[in-house]
Amino acid sequence: MAKKRPSILVVNDDGITATGIKVLIEEMQQLGQVTVVAPEGPQSGTGHAITIGKPLRIDRIYIYPDVEMYKCSGTPVDCVKLAVNKVFKGRKPDICVSGINHGLNNSINVLYSGTMSAAVEGAIEGIPSVGFSYDDFDYDADFSACRPFVREVAKQVLANGLPKGTLLNVNFPNVPHIKGVKICRQADAKWEEEFDERTDPYNRSYYWLTGVFKLRDRGEDTDVWALQNGYASIVPVQFDMTAHHAIPELNSWSFEIR
């Protein structure tokens, strides 16, 4: 009897027609049976947002002959929720892969990322999950250097699983030949926002948000260092945001509620 192929859920935040998700689908087809649920249009920067107060729709589309594909009117997290509950009907896929994002999701960017939030939602559902991102915003970005790494990371996750509550944040540098893989911690950085203020025809102010990425961490064990030096970075991420180290200190406080 032929061995059953793994079931693979593919999502993203750049939209179902993005080049990155096409590459991810093609690589995952080599590993298992692929199902795609992705936003119908770009959803970058939506973080872990979900749709409340208006209908959610998914529509079947046909691009690849052996791939079940749906476009979704909602956010990347909506896509995962609908996939698990309506497409897989409660069954869990063997892996959830999100991306490949056009643009990095390293360091603090992980908190804003729709790509990574989709992977986080997969992990919350108990599915081994990975988010992939590449340092190129171009619609026609060349993902050739990423392909073998994407396939190998997914292959390893399928073979070994991931610790409970943990997912992987994988980022690729924009270089012709990636040197290898570095297991990293998330670099300490922040965005310094800049607001370009303008005035509309009714004399009301509006703003375009821009910003400068400020790195506060020069450690050679970080994702930023790995990427700057030509390596793919892999950061294990957890969705339990409890600051466990702070609990003893807070327990020492005297709360006098009157």
XYZ file of N, CA and C in Angstrom:
774
model
N 0.849 -1.201 0.000
C 0.000 0.000 0.000
C 0.882 1.248 0.000
N 0.564 2.199 -0.864
C 1.349 3.427 -0.940
C 1.166 4.247 0.335
N 2.262 4.836 0.797
C 2.214 5.663 1.994
C 1.427 6.937 1.718
N 0.537 7.297 2.655
C -0.268 8.506 2.493
C 0.622 9.738 2.542
N 0.420 10.629 1.594
C 1.223 11.848 1.549
C 0.754 12.826 2.626
N 1.667 13.589 3.205
C 1.282 14.575 4.212
C 0.321 15.615 3.641
N -0.577 16.095 4.486
C -1.477 17.183 4.080
C -0.851 18.510 4.498
N -0.790 19.440 3.556
C -0.075 20.700 3.762
C -1.015 21.870 3.504
N -1.182 22.724 4.515
C -1.958 23.955 4.360
C -1.013 25.096 4.024
N -1.291 25.795 2.925
C -0.490 26.944 2.495
C -1.329 28.215 2.620
N -0.762 29.223 3.279
C -1.422 30.521 3.436
C -0.387 31.619 3.163
N -0.840 32.858 3.126
C 0.099 33.982 3.041
C -0.608 35.269 3.422
N 0.101 36.401 3.278
C -0.571 37.687 3.499
C -0.468 38.616 2.293
N 0.293 38.224 1.274
C 0.442 39.059 0.081
C -0.675 38.831 -0.935
N -1.528 37.865 -0.675
C -2.624 37.579 -1.592
C -2.359 36.358 -2.449
N -3.428 35.760 -2.914
C -3.349 34.455 -3.558
C -2.647 34.491 -4.916
N -2.490 35.675 -5.505
C -1.809 35.769 -6.802
C -0.338 36.165 -6.671
N 0.165 36.330 -5.453
C 1.551 36.757 -5.254
C 2.534 35.693 -5.742
N 3.680 36.139 -6.197
C 4.705 35.209 -6.680
C 5.192 34.294 -5.567
N 5.348 34.840 -4.359
C 5.880 34.053 -3.249
C 5.047 32.836 -2.914
N 3.718 32.974 -2.942
C 2.883 31.820 -2.613
C 2.919 30.788 -3.731
N 3.087 31.237 -4.958
C 3.216 30.286 -6.068
C 4.452 29.418 -5.883
N 5.556 30.046 -5.497
C 6.795 29.298 -5.247
C 6.595 28.318 -4.100
N 5.941 28.770 -3.035
C 5.705 27.902 -1.880
C 4.833 26.709 -2.255
N 3.801 26.940 -3.042
C 2.941 25.841 -3.500
C 3.751 24.823 -4.290
N 4.557 25.306 -5.208
C 5.349 24.402 -6.053
C 6.316 23.562 -5.227
N 6.932 24.164 -4.220
C 7.861 23.402 -3.376
C 7.114 22.411 -2.487
N 5.964 22.795 -1.967
C 5.211 21.902 -1.092
C 4.593 20.739 -1.862
N 4.314 20.932 -3.140
C 3.786 19.831 -3.950
C 4.761 18.655 -4.012
N 6.030 18.930 -3.808
C 7.027 17.861 -3.821
C 7.011 17.050 -2.527
N 6.333 17.593 -1.501
C 6.340 16.945 -0.192
C 5.007 16.331 0.205
N 3.909 16.799 -0.370
C 2.619 16.284 0.073
C 1.459 16.828 -0.725
N 0.252 16.611 -0.180
C -0.984 17.076 -0.806
C -1.287 18.482 -0.309
N -1.324 19.429 -1.228
C -1.397 20.846 -0.864
C -2.826 21.376 -0.938
N -3.216 22.101 0.104
C -4.458 22.874 0.124
C -4.098 24.322 0.421
N -4.660 25.241 -0.354
C -4.347 26.665 -0.210
C -5.597 27.431 0.202
N -5.481 28.225 1.258
C -6.506 29.214 1.600
C -5.755 30.515 1.855
N -5.952 31.495 0.976
C -5.170 32.729 1.045
C -6.054 33.936 0.767
N -5.649 35.101 1.252
C -6.458 36.305 1.018
C -6.596 36.618 -0.468
N -7.729 37.185 -0.826
C -7.959 37.524 -2.232
C -7.117 38.718 -2.679
N -6.607 39.490 -1.731
C -5.743 40.628 -2.041
C -4.723 40.828 -0.941
N -3.825 41.801 -1.089
C -2.762 42.018 -0.101
C -3.304 42.313 1.294
N -2.656 41.708 2.297
C -3.040 41.898 3.696
C -1.800 42.126 4.563
N -0.765 42.711 3.975
C 0.476 42.934 4.721
C 0.232 43.840 5.927
N 0.908 43.529 7.029
C 0.837 44.366 8.215
C -0.425 44.229 9.025
N -1.227 43.220 8.740
C -2.484 43.059 9.485
C -2.284 42.365 10.819
N -1.092 41.821 11.062
C -0.847 41.143 12.320
C -1.844 40.015 12.544
N -2.348 39.916 13.792
C -3.253 38.812 14.132
C -4.723 39.242 14.049
N -5.015 40.200 13.194
C -6.392 40.688 13.058
C -7.316 39.601 12.519
N -8.567 39.645 12.973
C -9.615 38.783 12.436
C -10.791 39.654 12.009
N -11.658 39.098 11.195
C -12.809 39.841 10.680
C -14.002 39.664 11.611
N -14.527 40.772 12.091
C -15.695 40.766 12.980
C -16.710 41.772 12.445
N -17.964 41.392 12.415
C -19.016 42.333 12.058
C -19.333 42.414 10.586
N -18.686 41.591 9.779
C -19.064 41.517 8.367
C -18.793 40.106 7.867
N -19.439 39.700 6.783
C -19.325 38.307 6.335
C -17.917 37.956 5.863
N -17.587 36.694 6.041
C -16.363 36.121 5.475
C -16.758 35.204 4.334
N -16.030 35.265 3.252
C -16.326 34.417 2.098
C -15.066 33.711 1.635
N -15.235 32.456 1.224
C -14.164 31.757 0.525
C -14.735 31.193 -0.774
N -13.954 31.319 -1.823
C -14.373 30.850 -3.141
C -13.296 29.946 -3.716
N -13.720 28.819 -4.249
C -12.792 27.879 -4.875
C -12.267 28.479 -6.179
N -10.975 28.380 -6.390
C -10.384 28.799 -7.658
C -9.529 27.657 -8.196
N -9.245 27.698 -9.473
C -8.543 26.592 -10.122
C -7.330 27.128 -10.872
N -6.157 26.862 -10.318
C -4.900 27.276 -10.946
C -4.003 26.068 -11.193
N -3.834 25.249 -10.149
C -3.025 24.037 -10.256
C -3.951 22.826 -10.282
N -3.715 21.866 -11.167
C -4.641 20.736 -11.308
C -4.793 19.881 -10.059
N -3.728 19.732 -9.260
C -3.781 18.831 -8.108
C -3.806 19.572 -6.776
N -4.157 20.849 -6.802
C -4.155 21.652 -5.580
C -5.552 22.216 -5.339
N -6.086 21.983 -4.142
C -7.367 22.569 -3.747
C -7.096 23.989 -3.256
N -7.637 24.986 -3.960
C -7.320 26.376 -3.662
C -8.576 27.197 -3.403
N -8.478 28.078 -2.405
C -9.573 28.988 -2.076
C -9.018 30.389 -1.855
N -9.726 31.381 -2.375
C -9.418 32.762 -2.025
C -10.401 33.197 -0.948
N -9.912 33.994 -0.012
C -10.695 34.373 1.167
C -10.802 35.892 1.244
N -11.972 36.374 1.643
C -12.187 37.818 1.750
C -11.551 38.410 3.002
N -11.077 37.563 3.910
C -10.587 38.033 5.195
C -9.085 38.152 5.309
N -8.626 38.151 6.546
C -7.217 38.316 6.883
C -6.492 36.973 6.808
N -5.160 36.982 6.913
C -4.431 35.710 6.948
C -4.877 34.788 8.088
N -5.155 35.369 9.255
C -5.619 34.539 10.376
C -7.002 33.972 10.088
N -7.876 34.775 9.482
C -9.174 34.250 9.039
C -8.984 33.043 8.124
N -8.007 33.133 7.242
C -7.758 32.044 6.288
C -7.466 30.739 7.009
N -6.635 30.810 8.048
C -6.294 29.597 8.797
C -7.516 29.070 9.537
N -8.261 29.962 10.169
C -9.454 29.537 10.906
C -10.470 28.870 9.974
N -10.704 29.470 8.820
C -11.640 28.882 7.860
C -11.104 27.572 7.301
N -9.809 27.524 7.056
C -9.216 26.292 6.531
C -9.431 25.131 7.489
N -9.124 25.360 8.757
C -9.231 24.283 9.749
C -10.684 23.863 9.951
N -11.579 24.845 10.038
C -12.961 24.537 10.414
C -13.883 24.196 9.250
N -13.624 24.745 8.061
C -14.537 24.542 6.939
C -13.935 23.740 5.792
N -12.670 23.917 5.532
C -12.049 23.179 4.429
C -11.587 21.805 4.905
N -10.823 21.782 5.979
C -10.385 20.502 6.548
C -11.447 19.896 7.458
N -12.472 20.687 7.776
C -13.615 20.225 8.585
C -13.164 19.601 9.913
N -12.267 20.299 10.605
C -11.832 19.839 11.910
C -10.615 18.941 11.891
N -10.317 18.339 10.747
C -9.075 17.565 10.642
C -7.899 18.540 10.636
N -6.790 18.116 11.170
C -5.625 18.995 11.184
C -4.664 18.608 10.071
N -4.226 19.580 9.264
C -3.168 19.274 8.312
C -1.893 18.900 9.060
N -0.983 18.259 8.376
C 0.275 17.843 9.005
C 1.225 19.011 9.204
N 1.062 20.057 8.412
C 1.899 21.247 8.548
C 1.156 22.437 7.950
N 1.392 23.612 8.523
C 0.895 24.873 7.965
C 2.109 25.718 7.600
N 2.196 26.111 6.336
C 3.301 26.961 5.893
C 2.730 28.265 5.355
N 3.348 29.372 5.739
C 2.856 30.692 5.369
C 3.939 31.459 4.620
N 3.553 32.101 3.506
C 4.526 32.863 2.728
C 4.475 32.479 1.259
N 5.582 32.574 0.586
C 6.799 33.223 1.021
C 6.560 34.728 0.935
N 6.752 35.420 2.043
C 6.450 36.845 2.083
C 7.435 37.650 1.255
N 6.909 38.650 0.560
C 7.755 39.605 -0.157
C 8.208 40.669 0.843
N 9.369 40.485 1.447
C 9.872 41.377 2.487
C 10.145 40.604 3.759
N 11.160 41.043 4.498
C 11.567 40.326 5.705
C 10.549 40.474 6.835
N 10.494 39.442 7.674
C 9.735 39.482 8.917
C 10.640 39.096 10.077
N 11.839 39.652 10.063
C 12.784 39.391 11.140
C 12.567 40.377 12.285
N 13.247 40.115 13.397
C 13.247 41.012 14.545
C 11.814 41.391 14.949
N 11.596 42.659 15.266
C 10.297 43.114 15.774
C 9.200 43.035 14.722
N 9.582 42.912 13.454
C 8.589 42.835 12.372
C 7.641 41.656 12.538
N 8.064 40.652 13.299
C 7.230 39.471 13.489
C 5.880 39.839 14.108
N 5.855 40.904 14.905
C 4.614 41.282 15.584
C 3.601 41.933 14.650
N 4.065 42.527 13.575
C 3.174 43.211 12.635
C 2.750 42.318 11.475
N 3.428 41.214 11.317
C 3.338 40.408 10.102
C 2.075 39.562 10.005
N 1.343 39.731 8.908
C 0.235 38.823 8.621
C 0.730 37.434 8.288
N 1.873 37.359 7.618
C 2.476 36.059 7.291
C 2.735 35.255 8.551
N 3.408 35.874 9.515
C 3.736 35.157 10.740
C 2.510 34.922 11.610
N 1.555 35.840 11.587
C 0.346 35.631 12.386
C -0.455 34.439 11.886
N -0.452 34.218 10.574
C -1.109 33.022 10.040
C -0.426 31.765 10.564
N 0.910 31.785 10.604
C 1.641 30.636 11.143
C 1.380 30.475 12.637
N 1.319 31.586 13.361
C 0.995 31.530 14.789
C -0.373 30.892 14.997
N -1.349 31.289 14.191
C -2.694 30.716 14.311
C -2.659 29.217 14.061
N -1.855 28.797 13.088
C -1.692 27.365 12.860
C -1.160 26.663 14.093
N -0.159 27.272 14.738
C 0.415 26.679 15.948
C -0.596 26.647 17.085
N -1.412 27.698 17.210
C -2.462 27.712 18.229
C -3.414 26.536 18.024
N -3.659 26.192 16.767
C -4.530 25.056 16.443
C -3.831 23.710 16.629
N -2.563 23.739 17.050
C -1.831 22.495 17.270
C -1.180 21.933 16.023
N -1.033 22.763 14.983
C -0.426 22.333 13.721
C 1.022 22.810 13.688
N 1.989 21.945 13.402
C 3.365 22.417 13.214
C 3.390 23.470 12.106
N 3.913 24.646 12.400
C 3.751 25.780 11.484
C 5.057 26.530 11.264
N 5.181 27.068 10.038
C 6.383 27.804 9.646
C 5.979 29.016 8.819
N 6.600 30.163 9.103
C 6.454 31.342 8.257
C 7.738 31.586 7.495
N 7.629 31.816 6.189
C 8.788 32.063 5.329
C 8.721 33.481 4.766
N 9.856 34.183 4.769
C 9.918 35.544 4.224
C 11.249 35.758 3.510
N 11.216 36.623 2.489
C 12.384 36.864 1.639
C 12.601 38.362 1.483
N 13.848 38.768 1.480
C 14.202 40.183 1.458
C 14.095 40.782 0.055
N 12.881 40.797 -0.488
C 12.634 41.407 -1.795
C 11.147 41.718 -1.904
N 10.816 42.999 -2.055
C 9.419 43.415 -2.140
C 8.868 43.368 -3.558
N 9.717 43.119 -4.533
C 9.304 43.146 -5.940
C 8.286 42.046 -6.222
N 7.232 42.377 -6.963
C 6.230 41.365 -7.323
C 6.871 40.213 -8.086
N 7.845 40.522 -8.927
C 8.522 39.502 -9.733
C 9.826 39.037 -9.096
N 9.893 39.060 -7.778
C 11.104 38.642 -7.070
C 11.535 37.238 -7.491
N 12.842 37.035 -7.544
C 13.412 35.736 -7.905
C 13.680 34.949 -6.621
N 12.902 33.910 -6.395
C 13.004 33.106 -5.173
C 13.894 31.872 -5.346
N 14.660 31.814 -6.419
C 15.425 30.604 -6.742
C 16.321 30.151 -5.596
N 17.026 31.097 -4.967
C 17.960 30.729 -3.900
C 17.241 30.180 -2.675
N 15.973 30.574 -2.492
C 15.205 30.136 -1.316
C 14.659 28.720 -1.455
N 14.375 28.312 -2.666
C 13.595 27.098 -2.894
C 14.098 25.874 -2.128
N 15.381 25.500 -2.251
C 15.805 24.279 -1.554
C 15.711 24.397 -0.039
N 15.877 25.605 0.492
C 15.790 25.809 1.934
C 14.345 25.691 2.412
N 13.423 26.261 1.651
C 11.995 26.147 1.985
C 11.589 24.682 2.047
N 11.972 23.955 1.033
C 11.615 22.536 0.956
C 12.234 21.747 2.108
N 13.507 22.020 2.418
C 14.197 21.259 3.460
C 13.656 21.575 4.847
N 13.371 22.841 5.122
C 12.811 23.194 6.430
C 11.465 22.502 6.631
N 10.600 22.564 5.633
C 9.294 21.902 5.740
C 9.458 20.395 5.899
N 10.401 19.836 5.182
C 10.667 18.396 5.273
C 11.091 18.016 6.691
N 11.952 18.824 7.296
C 12.416 18.542 8.656
C 11.282 18.672 9.670
N 10.429 19.673 9.489
C 9.297 19.843 10.405
C 8.325 18.677 10.277
N 8.069 18.234 9.063
C 7.197 17.071 8.866
C 7.784 15.828 9.518
N 9.097 15.686 9.456
C 9.749 14.489 10.003
C 9.864 14.533 11.522
N 10.119 15.719 12.078
C 10.456 15.821 13.495
C 9.397 16.497 14.354
N 8.456 17.201 13.718
C 7.495 17.965 14.493
C 8.158 19.166 15.150
N 7.403 19.867 15.974
C 7.913 21.017 16.715
C 7.419 20.934 18.155
N 8.168 21.506 19.103
C 7.690 21.524 20.484
C 6.330 22.217 20.586
N 5.531 21.775 21.531
C 4.198 22.344 21.710
C 4.280 23.863 21.896
N 3.422 24.577 21.190
C 3.370 26.020 21.332
C 4.470 26.768 20.614
N 5.222 26.064 19.769
C 6.365 26.666 19.076
C 6.169 26.590 17.573
N 6.576 27.640 16.874
C 6.591 27.648 15.414
C 7.915 28.237 14.966
N 8.158 28.250 13.656
C 9.428 28.751 13.133
C 9.213 29.996 12.281
N 10.080 30.978 12.486
C 10.129 32.179 11.652
C 11.399 32.103 10.812
N 11.235 31.874 9.513
C 12.367 31.661 8.610
C 12.461 32.841 7.648
N 13.635 33.469 7.598
C 13.862 34.602 6.701
C 15.063 34.337 5.811
N 14.983 34.834 4.571
C 16.042 34.614 3.587
C 16.623 35.940 3.116
N 17.964 36.021 3.021
C 18.585 37.230 2.485
C 18.462 37.275 0.970
N 18.554 38.457 0.422
C 18.493 38.633 -1.031
C 19.912 38.540 -1.597
N 20.382 37.317 -1.727
C 21.715 37.045 -2.273
C 21.596 35.910 -3.284
N 22.523 35.830 -4.254
C 22.438 34.760 -5.258
C 22.593 33.366 -4.667
N 23.440 33.245 -3.628
C 23.698 31.942 -3.016
C 23.656 32.085 -1.497
N 22.681 31.461 -0.875
C 22.551 31.510 0.581
C 23.572 30.552 1.192
N 24.351 31.047 2.171
C 25.469 30.278 2.728
C 25.024 29.044 3.498
N 23.875 29.119 4.125
C 23.400 28.032 4.974
C 22.347 28.553 5.925
N 22.148 27.824 7.012
C 21.097 28.152 7.977
C 21.721 28.481 9.325
N 21.197 29.501 9.987
C 21.570 29.825 11.357
C 20.316 29.799 12.234
N 20.387 29.029 13.322
C 19.322 29.068 14.326
C 19.613 30.264 15.224
N 18.660 31.162 15.356
C 18.929 32.479 15.946
C 17.911 32.841 17.013
N 18.235 33.934 17.684
C 17.227 34.632 18.482
C 16.800 35.878 17.714
N 15.667 36.408 18.099
C 15.134 37.620 17.480
C 15.956 38.824 17.921
N 16.424 39.622 16.973
C 17.199 40.816 17.307
C 16.319 41.875 17.956
N 16.911 42.628 18.860
C 16.214 43.737 19.512
C 16.263 44.954 18.591
N 15.104 45.394 18.144
C 15.014 46.548 17.247
C 13.639 47.175 17.382
N 13.472 48.341 16.810
C 12.169 48.999 16.790
C 12.080 49.870 15.544
N 10.857 50.241 15.224
C 10.628 51.195 14.142
C 10.450 52.582 14.738
N 11.178 53.552 14.197
C 10.935 54.949 14.537
C 10.032 55.521 13.452
N 8.780 55.740 13.831
C 7.772 56.134 12.852
C 7.982 57.565 12.367
N 7.682 57.742 11.119
C 7.649 59.076 10.529
C 6.301 59.220 9.828
N 5.610 60.316 10.108
C 4.287 60.543 9.527
C 4.357 61.708 8.540
N 4.091 61.384 7.301
C 4.049 62.399 6.248
C 2.649 63.013 6.247
N 2.536 64.221 6.785
C 1.228 64.869 6.931
C 0.860 65.627 5.660
N -0.360 65.416 5.209
C -0.871 66.109 4.031
C -2.281 66.628 4.325
N -2.816 67.386 3.398
C -4.144 67.973 3.583
C -5.035 67.601 2.414
N -6.249 67.128 2.730
C -7.171 66.738 1.668
C -7.941 67.963 1.154
N -8.765 67.809 0.102
C -9.495 68.970 -0.455
C -10.446 69.646 0.525
N -10.781 68.961 1.635
C -11.666 69.547 2.639
C -10.882 70.171 3.793
N -9.562 70.326 3.563
C -8.665 70.956 4.535
C -8.508 70.150 5.823
N -8.654 68.841 5.704
C -8.432 67.951 6.841
C -7.094 67.244 6.668
N -6.396 67.082 7.763
C -5.090 66.418 7.711
C -5.249 64.912 7.565
N -4.347 64.320 6.820
C -4.218 62.865 6.781
C -2.739 62.524 6.711
N -2.416 61.254 6.925
C -1.016 60.879 7.114
C -0.659 59.635 6.313
N 0.574 59.623 5.811
C 1.198 58.413 5.284
C 2.241 57.972 6.303
N 2.119 56.723 6.743
C 3.053 56.198 7.734
C 4.296 55.641 7.050
N 5.441 56.133 7.450
C 6.720 55.560 7.032
C 7.542 55.337 8.293
N 8.766 54.901 8.152
C 9.571 54.692 9.341
C 10.970 54.231 9.024
N 11.802 54.259 10.052
C 13.195 53.827 9.941
C 13.416 52.690 10.925
N 13.984 51.581 10.427
C 14.259 50.416 11.266
C 15.511 50.690 12.087
N 15.383 50.693 13.406
C 16.489 50.998 14.300
C 16.920 49.731 15.039
N 18.098 49.248 14.700
C 18.638 48.044 15.335
C 19.350 48.428 16.622
N 18.978 47.774 17.733
C 19.594 48.068 19.025
C 20.416 46.889 19.526
N 20.760 45.990 18.627
C 21.323 44.699 19.022
C 22.342 44.263 17.974
N 23.598 44.158 18.350
C 24.652 43.764 17.409
C 25.112 42.325 17.624
N 24.338 41.552 18.361
C 24.728 40.178 18.655
C 24.850 39.320 17.407
N 25.856 38.461 17.377
C 26.070 37.585 16.220
C 25.204 36.333 16.271
N 24.344 36.249 17.293
C 23.415 35.122 17.388
C 22.002 35.536 16.984
N 21.867 36.696 16.333
C 20.540 37.210 15.992
C 20.178 36.949 14.537
N 18.878 37.077 14.267
C 18.404 36.914 12.888
C 18.928 38.020 11.976
N 19.027 39.238 12.489
C 19.541 40.334 11.666
C 20.975 40.058 11.236
N 21.810 39.614 12.179
C 23.213 39.313 11.840
C 23.287 38.214 10.790
N 22.519 37.157 10.978
C 22.540 36.040 10.024
C 22.203 36.519 8.621
N 21.157 37.310 8.498
C 20.722 37.790 7.189
C 21.748 38.733 6.570
N 22.314 39.607 7.388
C 23.323 40.533 6.877
C 24.577 39.810 6.397
N 24.779 38.599 6.894
C 25.969 37.835 6.531
C 25.672 36.679 5.582
N 24.514 36.727 4.927
C 24.219 35.799 3.846
C 23.633 34.464 4.240
N 23.137 34.351 5.483
C 22.538 33.102 5.951
C 21.018 33.231 6.036
N 20.338 32.110 5.898
C 18.922 32.051 6.247
C 18.817 31.990 7.766
N 17.910 32.761 8.328
C 17.722 32.760 9.781
C 16.483 31.950 10.144
N 16.611 31.152 11.192
C 15.468 30.410 11.735
C 15.344 30.753 13.211
N 14.238 31.378 13.558
C 13.972 31.741 14.949
C 12.776 30.939 15.444
N 12.953 30.128 16.506
C 11.789 29.476 17.106
C 10.968 30.515 17.870
N 9.677 30.546 17.607
C 8.775 31.561 18.152
C 7.696 30.873 18.974
N 7.257 31.531 20.053
C 6.150 30.985 20.838
C 5.048 32.021 20.965
N 3.808 31.537 21.047
C 2.691 32.475 21.171
C 2.306 32.725 22.619
N 2.886 31.978 23.574
C 2.704 32.289 24.988
C 3.543 33.527 25.291
N 2.890 34.666 25.473
C 3.605 35.929 25.647
C 3.842 36.270 27.118
N 3.633 35.299 28.004
C 3.882 35.517 29.422
C 5.355 35.821 29.666
N 5.635 36.880 30.405
C 7.015 37.174 30.824
C 7.272 36.411 32.117
N 7.603 35.131 31.987
C 7.728 34.254 33.160
C 8.754 34.781 34.163
N 9.828 35.407 33.667
C 10.878 35.896 34.562
C 10.385 37.031 35.463
N 9.280 37.681 35.073
C 8.778 38.819 35.848
C 7.795 38.408 36.937
N 7.325 37.165 36.910
C 6.304 36.737 37.875
C 6.799 36.824 39.319
N 8.012 36.317 39.660
C 8.471 36.445 41.054
C 8.540 37.894 41.528
N 9.032 38.780 40.673
C 9.118 40.200 41.052
C 7.738 40.782 41.322
N 6.770 40.483 40.434
C 5.421 41.020 40.626
C 4.762 40.431 41.864
N 5.091 39.180 42.190
C 4.542 38.565 43.400
C 5.069 39.226 44.669
N 6.188 39.947 44.552
C 6.751 40.631 45.724
C 6.088 41.984 45.981
N 5.300 42.439 45.023
C 4.610 43.713 45.211
C 3.495 43.567 46.253
N 3.212 44.639 46.926
C 2.127 44.630 47.909
C 0.944 45.406 47.337
N -0.068 44.660 46.922
C -1.267 45.291 46.360
C -2.249 45.577 47.496
N -2.429 46.830 47.813
C -3.353 47.224 48.876
C -4.585 47.842 48.229
N -5.570 47.001 48.006
C -6.790 47.440 47.331
C -7.803 47.878 48.379
N -8.243 49.108 48.279
C -9.217 49.619 49.264
C -10.498 50.016 48.555
